[in-house]
Amino acid sequence: MCSSDLPASVDELQAVAMVPPETALRGLAERGLAASVGSLWVLAAEALRAPIRALVPDIEGVEARAREVFAPAQASAVDAELEAASDSGLEALVHTATPAQRPARVVRWAETLHARGETARAHVLFEEALETDDPALKLRARLGVGVTALHAGALGHALDRLTECVTDAELAGDHGTAVLGLVHVAEARALAGELAEGLRAARRAVSVAEGLRDRALECRAVRQLGMNLLDAGMAAEAGRRLADASAIARAADLQEERVLAQVLRARATLEERPDHRTNAAAAIDRVLPQLSGQDGSTEARLLARCIWAAGAAVLGDARMFERAVAEADAIVVVGRVPLWLRSEVLLARAAEAAAKPAARDRAGRARLEARARGMRLLSWERSEEHTSELQSPCNLVCRLLLEKK
């Protein structure tokens, strides 16, 4: 059953009805229920719905074939309309949407709000969109719910939703969404202190992304694996993986991804030999392009300044350290609780290395906040607890296997 605003060819109508349509179309046209538009036909579908349902024995088959023939064109039209709308126009489209139009518009508006850092509003809209009957939209909404929960610091809720998203995406054969879900699961597991589980999720994401031959997804997955390796204390392997992510981003012209991978490589350089002046200087050199301009995302610019502060502390340059901390504190992080806490912990550790008296207070506040949100990774001190976790049998085996590779 085609809609009254979507012209169809005779061949398309025959594919749906499974009968030669020419005679029927002429009869419908005589009664004003069909119109010829060049070589296409438009049917008054709503007027025909009730009598057709009563007369056609295989109505479910007809409707299934209609969806198969016409759904791609309808989806493309919706996507074009949403992509063309400005932010204010998109919000207006949501408010004026019919019940059938609303789910697609709500998901698109939620994604726009999330990109602007309005995590709480986006989360509510994604939750609303979960009620849709459209499987593809429901998957996007479930991923959105999980990611916004993660960015809001609700770790348990995020893990539940993201795990559901990965399972549903794999069942639906939507491997791209499965990769994105796995990437965020890997991040959430690491934050929860489940380092081995986080590494497994990141490796799965890389494996699936490589099979898809999608450079953007592969770059994102490889970068996340590098971050998980950093969190697990495997700085040398992390550096190699992040170099891979940077190379993929450069080949695919993904500028923000390339910048962030470079910044994280600097962190890997610093953490491979934390107290060595040579590594500190090399790390600062690597982030210098991000310090002199506004290239890259908020995450890249903030982490670059945290690494700058840590390197300055190792070099014993008090003025450089103070400037780095001041610039980091001036960057406003909106709607990204894990990123803010990571930066606080990195700056607190740098201050401890620089023997600054305020370091203990800053570190204490960050650890309390992280502990309250279940982010064990960020609530650890540089102490026996952190060292024993990184040297657990599982992580030691991981390191040995990686070294063999």
Coordinates of C-alpha atoms in Angstrom, one line a residue:
M1 CA 0.0 0.0 0.0
C2 CA 1.8 3.1 -1.2
S3 CA 1.3 6.5 0.4
S4 CA -0.5 9.3 -1.5
D5 CA 2.7 11.4 -1.6
L6 CA 5.0 8.7 -3.0
P7 CA 4.7 8.1 -6.8
A8 CA 5.2 4.5 -7.9
S9 CA 6.0 2.9 -11.2
V10 CA 3.8 0.2 -12.7
D11 CA 6.6 -2.3 -12.1
E12 CA 6.8 -1.3 -8.4
L13 CA 3.0 -1.7 -8.0
Q14 CA 3.2 -5.1 -9.7
A15 CA 5.9 -6.2 -7.3
V16 CA 3.6 -5.3 -4.4
A17 CA 0.3 -6.6 -5.7
M18 CA 1.7 -9.6 -7.7
V19 CA -0.9 -8.9 -10.5
P20 CA -0.7 -6.9 -13.7
P21 CA -1.8 -3.4 -12.6
E22 CA -2.6 -1.6 -15.9
T23 CA -6.3 -2.4 -16.0
A24 CA -6.8 -1.8 -12.3
L25 CA -5.0 1.5 -12.4
R26 CA -7.2 2.7 -15.3
G27 CA -10.4 1.8 -13.3
L28 CA -9.0 3.5 -10.2
A29 CA -8.2 6.6 -12.2
E30 CA -11.7 6.8 -13.5
R31 CA -13.0 6.9 -10.0
G32 CA -10.5 9.5 -8.8
L33 CA -8.5 7.1 -6.6
A34 CA -5.3 7.1 -8.7
A35 CA -3.5 9.7 -10.8
S36 CA -0.9 9.4 -13.5
V37 CA 2.3 11.6 -12.9
G38 CA 4.3 11.1 -16.1
S39 CA 5.3 7.5 -16.1
L40 CA 4.4 7.0 -12.4
W41 CA 1.2 6.6 -10.5
V42 CA 0.0 8.0 -7.2
L43 CA -2.6 6.1 -5.3
A44 CA -5.0 7.5 -2.7
A45 CA -3.9 4.9 -0.3
E46 CA -5.9 5.9 2.8
A47 CA -9.2 5.9 0.8
L48 CA -8.4 2.4 -0.4
R49 CA -7.1 0.9 2.8
A50 CA -10.3 -0.5 4.3
P51 CA -11.8 -2.1 1.1
I52 CA -8.4 -3.5 0.1
R53 CA -7.9 -5.1 3.5
A54 CA -11.3 -6.7 3.2
L55 CA -10.9 -8.0 -0.3
V56 CA -7.2 -9.1 -0.4
P57 CA -6.7 -12.6 1.1
D58 CA -2.9 -12.2 1.5
I59 CA -2.9 -8.7 3.1
E60 CA 0.1 -9.3 5.3
G61 CA 2.2 -10.4 2.3
V62 CA 1.1 -7.3 0.3
E63 CA 2.0 -5.0 3.1
A64 CA 5.3 -6.7 3.7
R65 CA 6.2 -6.4 0.0
A66 CA 5.1 -2.7 0.0
R67 CA 7.4 -2.0 2.9
E68 CA 10.3 -3.7 1.1
V69 CA 9.7 -1.7 -2.1
F70 CA 8.9 1.7 -0.7
A71 CA 10.6 1.9 2.7
P72 CA 14.1 2.9 1.4
A73 CA 12.7 5.8 -0.6
Q74 CA 10.6 7.0 2.4
A75 CA 13.6 6.7 4.8
S76 CA 15.8 8.7 2.3
A77 CA 13.1 11.4 2.1
V78 CA 12.9 11.6 6.0
D79 CA 16.7 11.7 6.3
A80 CA 17.1 14.5 3.7
E81 CA 14.4 16.6 5.5
L82 CA 16.1 16.2 8.9
E83 CA 19.6 16.8 7.6
A84 CA 18.5 20.0 5.8
A85 CA 16.9 21.4 8.9
S86 CA 18.8 23.9 11.2
D87 CA 18.9 23.3 15.0
S88 CA 15.9 25.6 15.5
G89 CA 14.2 24.1 12.4
L90 CA 14.7 20.6 13.7
E91 CA 13.1 21.4 17.1
A92 CA 10.1 22.9 15.2
L93 CA 9.9 19.7 13.1
V94 CA 9.7 17.7 16.4
H95 CA 6.9 19.9 17.8
T96 CA 4.8 19.8 14.5
A97 CA 5.4 16.1 13.8
T98 CA 2.6 13.6 13.3
P99 CA 2.7 10.5 15.5
A100 CA 4.2 8.6 12.6
Q101 CA 6.9 11.2 12.0
R102 CA 7.8 11.9 15.6
P103 CA 10.2 9.0 16.4
A104 CA 12.6 9.8 13.6
R105 CA 12.6 13.5 14.4
V106 CA 12.9 12.9 18.1
V107 CA 16.0 10.7 17.6
R108 CA 17.6 13.2 15.3
W109 CA 16.9 16.1 17.7
A110 CA 18.3 14.1 20.6
E111 CA 21.5 13.4 18.7
T112 CA 21.9 17.1 18.0
L113 CA 21.3 18.0 21.6
H114 CA 23.9 15.4 22.7
A115 CA 26.5 16.8 20.3
R116 CA 25.9 20.2 21.9
G117 CA 26.5 18.8 25.4
E118 CA 22.8 18.9 26.5
T119 CA 23.1 15.4 27.8
A120 CA 20.1 15.4 30.2
R121 CA 17.6 16.7 27.5
A122 CA 19.0 14.3 25.0
H123 CA 18.6 11.3 27.4
V124 CA 14.9 12.1 27.9
L125 CA 14.3 12.2 24.2
F126 CA 16.2 9.0 23.5
E127 CA 14.1 7.3 26.2
E128 CA 10.9 8.5 24.5
A129 CA 12.1 7.2 21.2
L130 CA 12.5 3.7 22.6
E131 CA 8.7 3.3 22.3
T132 CA 8.9 3.3 18.5
D133 CA 8.0 0.2 16.5
D134 CA 10.8 1.0 13.9
P135 CA 13.7 -1.5 14.8
A136 CA 16.4 0.7 13.3
L137 CA 15.2 3.8 15.2
K138 CA 14.9 1.8 18.4
L139 CA 18.5 0.7 18.1
R140 CA 19.7 4.3 17.6
A141 CA 17.6 5.4 20.6
R142 CA 19.0 2.5 22.8
L143 CA 22.5 3.5 21.8
G144 CA 21.7 7.1 22.6
V145 CA 20.3 6.2 26.0
G146 CA 23.4 4.3 26.9
V147 CA 25.9 6.9 25.7
T148 CA 24.0 9.8 27.4
A149 CA 23.8 7.8 30.6
L150 CA 27.6 7.1 30.4
H151 CA 28.3 10.8 29.8
A152 CA 26.1 11.8 32.7
G153 CA 28.0 9.5 35.0
A154 CA 25.3 7.0 35.5
L155 CA 27.6 4.0 35.0
G156 CA 25.3 1.1 35.9
H157 CA 22.4 2.3 33.8
A158 CA 24.7 3.0 30.9
L159 CA 26.2 -0.5 31.0
D160 CA 22.8 -2.1 31.1
R161 CA 21.5 -0.1 28.1
L162 CA 24.7 -0.4 26.1
T163 CA 24.9 -4.2 26.6
E164 CA 21.2 -4.5 25.4
C165 CA 22.1 -2.3 22.4
V166 CA 25.0 -4.6 21.4
T167 CA 22.9 -7.7 21.7
D168 CA 20.0 -6.3 19.7
A169 CA 22.3 -4.8 17.0
E170 CA 24.1 -8.2 16.5
L171 CA 20.7 -10.0 16.3
A172 CA 19.5 -7.4 13.7
G173 CA 22.7 -7.7 11.7
D174 CA 23.5 -4.0 12.3
H175 CA 27.2 -4.4 12.8
G176 CA 28.0 -0.7 12.7
T177 CA 25.8 0.0 15.7
A178 CA 27.2 -3.1 17.4
V179 CA 30.7 -1.6 17.1
L180 CA 29.7 1.7 18.6
G181 CA 27.9 -0.1 21.4
L182 CA 31.0 -2.2 22.1
V183 CA 33.3 0.9 22.1
H184 CA 31.2 2.5 24.8
V185 CA 30.9 -0.7 26.7
A186 CA 34.7 -0.9 26.7
E187 CA 34.9 2.6 28.1
A188 CA 32.3 2.0 30.8
R189 CA 33.9 -1.3 31.9
A190 CA 37.2 0.4 32.3
L191 CA 35.7 3.2 34.3
A192 CA 34.0 0.6 36.5
G193 CA 37.5 -0.9 37.2
E194 CA 36.7 -4.0 35.1
L195 CA 39.9 -3.7 33.1
A196 CA 39.9 -7.2 31.5
E197 CA 36.3 -7.0 30.5
G198 CA 36.9 -3.5 29.0
L199 CA 39.8 -4.9 26.9
R200 CA 37.7 -7.8 25.7
A201 CA 35.0 -5.4 24.5
A202 CA 37.5 -3.1 22.8
R203 CA 39.1 -6.0 21.0
R204 CA 35.7 -7.3 19.8
A205 CA 34.9 -3.8 18.5
V206 CA 38.1 -3.7 16.5
S207 CA 37.6 -7.1 15.1
V208 CA 34.0 -6.4 13.9
A209 CA 35.0 -2.9 12.6
E210 CA 37.9 -4.4 10.5
G211 CA 35.4 -6.8 8.9
L212 CA 33.1 -3.9 7.9
R213 CA 35.9 -2.0 6.1
D214 CA 34.5 1.3 7.5
R215 CA 37.5 3.5 8.2
A216 CA 35.6 5.8 10.7
L217 CA 34.4 2.9 12.8
E218 CA 37.7 1.1 12.7
C219 CA 39.5 4.3 13.8
R220 CA 37.1 4.8 16.7
A221 CA 37.4 1.2 17.8
V222 CA 41.3 1.1 17.6
R223 CA 41.5 4.4 19.5
Q224 CA 39.2 3.0 22.2
L225 CA 41.5 -0.1 22.5
G226 CA 44.4 2.2 22.9
M227 CA 42.6 4.0 25.7
N228 CA 41.7 0.7 27.4
L229 CA 45.4 -0.4 27.2
L230 CA 46.4 2.9 28.8
D231 CA 43.9 2.3 31.6
A232 CA 45.3 -1.2 32.1
G233 CA 48.9 0.2 32.4
M234 CA 50.1 -1.2 29.1
A235 CA 51.5 2.1 27.8
A236 CA 53.8 0.7 25.1
E237 CA 51.2 -1.4 23.4
A238 CA 48.7 1.5 23.8
G239 CA 51.1 3.8 22.0
R240 CA 51.3 1.4 19.0
R241 CA 47.5 1.0 18.8
L242 CA 47.1 4.8 19.0
A243 CA 49.7 5.2 16.2
D244 CA 47.5 2.9 14.1
A245 CA 44.4 4.9 14.9
S246 CA 46.2 8.1 13.9
A247 CA 47.3 6.6 10.6
I248 CA 43.7 5.4 9.8
A249 CA 42.3 8.8 10.7
R250 CA 44.9 10.5 8.4
A251 CA 44.1 8.2 5.5
A252 CA 40.3 8.7 6.0
D253 CA 40.7 12.5 6.5
L254 CA 39.2 12.3 10.0
Q255 CA 40.8 15.4 11.5
E256 CA 39.3 15.3 15.0
E257 CA 40.0 11.6 15.4
R258 CA 43.6 12.1 14.3
V259 CA 44.2 15.0 16.7
L260 CA 42.7 13.0 19.7
A261 CA 44.8 9.9 18.8
Q262 CA 47.9 12.0 18.7
V263 CA 47.1 13.5 22.1
L264 CA 46.6 10.1 23.6
R265 CA 49.9 8.9 22.1
A266 CA 51.5 11.7 24.0
R267 CA 49.9 10.3 27.2
A268 CA 51.2 6.8 26.4
T269 CA 54.7 8.3 25.9
L270 CA 54.5 10.0 29.3
E271 CA 53.1 6.9 31.1
E272 CA 55.6 4.5 29.6
R273 CA 58.3 6.1 31.7
P274 CA 56.5 8.4 34.1
D275 CA 59.5 10.0 35.8
H276 CA 61.8 10.3 32.8
R277 CA 62.5 13.8 31.6
T278 CA 63.1 12.6 28.0
N279 CA 59.6 11.1 27.8
A280 CA 58.1 14.2 29.4
A281 CA 59.7 16.4 26.8
A282 CA 58.6 14.1 24.0
A283 CA 55.0 14.1 25.3
I284 CA 55.0 17.9 25.4
D285 CA 56.4 18.1 21.8
R286 CA 53.6 15.8 20.6
V287 CA 50.8 18.0 22.0
L288 CA 52.3 21.4 21.1
P289 CA 50.2 21.7 17.9
Q290 CA 47.0 21.4 20.0
L291 CA 48.3 24.0 22.6
S292 CA 48.9 26.6 19.9
G293 CA 45.5 26.4 18.2
Q294 CA 41.9 25.4 18.6
D295 CA 42.1 22.3 16.4
G296 CA 40.4 19.2 17.7
S297 CA 37.5 18.4 20.0
T298 CA 37.1 19.7 23.6
E299 CA 38.4 16.3 24.8
A300 CA 41.6 16.6 22.8
R301 CA 42.2 20.2 23.9
L302 CA 41.6 19.4 27.5
L303 CA 43.7 16.3 27.6
A304 CA 46.5 18.0 25.8
R305 CA 46.8 20.6 28.6
C306 CA 46.6 17.9 31.2
I307 CA 49.6 16.1 29.5
W308 CA 51.4 19.4 29.2
A309 CA 51.0 20.0 33.0
A310 CA 52.2 16.4 33.8
G311 CA 55.2 16.8 31.5
A312 CA 56.0 20.2 33.1
A313 CA 55.9 18.7 36.5
V314 CA 58.4 16.0 35.6
L315 CA 60.7 18.6 34.0
G316 CA 60.4 20.8 37.2
D317 CA 59.2 23.8 35.2
A318 CA 56.9 25.6 37.7
R319 CA 55.8 28.4 35.4
M320 CA 54.9 26.0 32.5
F321 CA 53.0 23.8 35.0
E322 CA 50.9 26.8 36.3
R323 CA 50.1 27.9 32.8
A324 CA 49.1 24.4 31.7
V325 CA 46.8 24.0 34.7
A326 CA 45.2 27.5 34.2
E327 CA 44.5 26.7 30.5
A328 CA 43.0 23.3 31.4
D329 CA 40.8 24.8 34.1
A330 CA 39.5 27.4 31.6
I331 CA 38.1 24.7 29.3
V332 CA 34.5 24.1 30.1
V333 CA 33.4 20.5 29.9
V334 CA 29.6 20.2 29.4
G335 CA 27.7 17.0 29.7
R336 CA 30.8 14.7 29.9
V337 CA 31.3 13.6 33.6
P338 CA 33.9 10.9 32.8
L339 CA 36.0 13.3 30.8
W340 CA 35.9 16.0 33.5
L341 CA 36.8 13.4 36.2
R342 CA 39.7 12.0 34.1
S343 CA 41.1 15.5 33.6
E344 CA 40.8 16.2 37.3
V345 CA 42.6 13.1 38.2
L346 CA 45.4 13.7 35.6
L347 CA 45.8 17.3 36.9
A348 CA 45.8 16.2 40.5
R349 CA 48.5 13.6 39.8
A350 CA 50.5 16.3 38.0
A351 CA 50.2 18.6 40.9
E352 CA 51.4 15.8 43.3
A353 CA 54.4 15.3 41.1
A354 CA 55.1 19.1 41.2
A355 CA 54.8 19.0 45.0
K356 CA 51.9 21.5 45.0
P357 CA 50.1 21.8 48.3
A358 CA 46.6 22.0 46.7
A359 CA 47.1 18.7 45.0
R360 CA 45.8 16.5 47.8
D361 CA 42.6 18.5 48.1
R362 CA 42.0 18.3 44.3
A363 CA 42.8 14.6 44.1
G364 CA 40.5 14.0 47.1
R365 CA 37.6 15.7 45.6
A366 CA 38.0 13.9 42.3
R367 CA 38.3 10.5 44.0
L368 CA 35.2 11.1 46.1
E369 CA 33.1 12.1 43.1
A370 CA 34.4 9.1 41.1
R371 CA 33.7 6.7 44.0
A372 CA 30.2 8.0 44.4
R373 CA 29.5 7.3 40.7
G374 CA 31.0 3.8 40.8
M375 CA 34.0 4.8 38.6
R376 CA 36.6 2.7 40.4
L377 CA 39.3 3.4 37.8
L378 CA 39.2 7.1 38.7
S379 CA 38.8 6.7 42.4
W380 CA 42.1 4.8 42.8
E381 CA 45.1 6.6 44.3
R382 CA 48.6 6.1 43.1
S383 CA 48.9 3.4 45.7
E384 CA 49.1 -0.3 46.3
E385 CA 45.4 -0.7 45.3
H386 CA 46.1 0.7 41.8
T387 CA 49.4 -1.2 41.4
S388 CA 47.9 -4.5 42.5
E389 CA 45.0 -4.2 40.1
L390 CA 47.3 -3.5 37.2
Q391 CA 49.5 -6.4 38.2
S392 CA 46.7 -8.8 38.6
P393 CA 47.2 -12.2 36.9
C394 CA 44.8 -11.4 34.1
N395 CA 46.5 -8.2 33.2
L396 CA 50.0 -9.7 33.4
V397 CA 48.8 -12.5 31.0
C398 CA 47.4 -9.8 28.7
R399 CA 50.8 -8.0 28.7
L400 CA 52.7 -11.2 28.0
L401 CA 50.4 -12.1 25.1
L402 CA 50.7 -8.6 23.6
E403 CA 54.5 -8.7 23.9
K404 CA 54.6 -12.0 22.0
K405 CA 52.6 -10.4 19.2

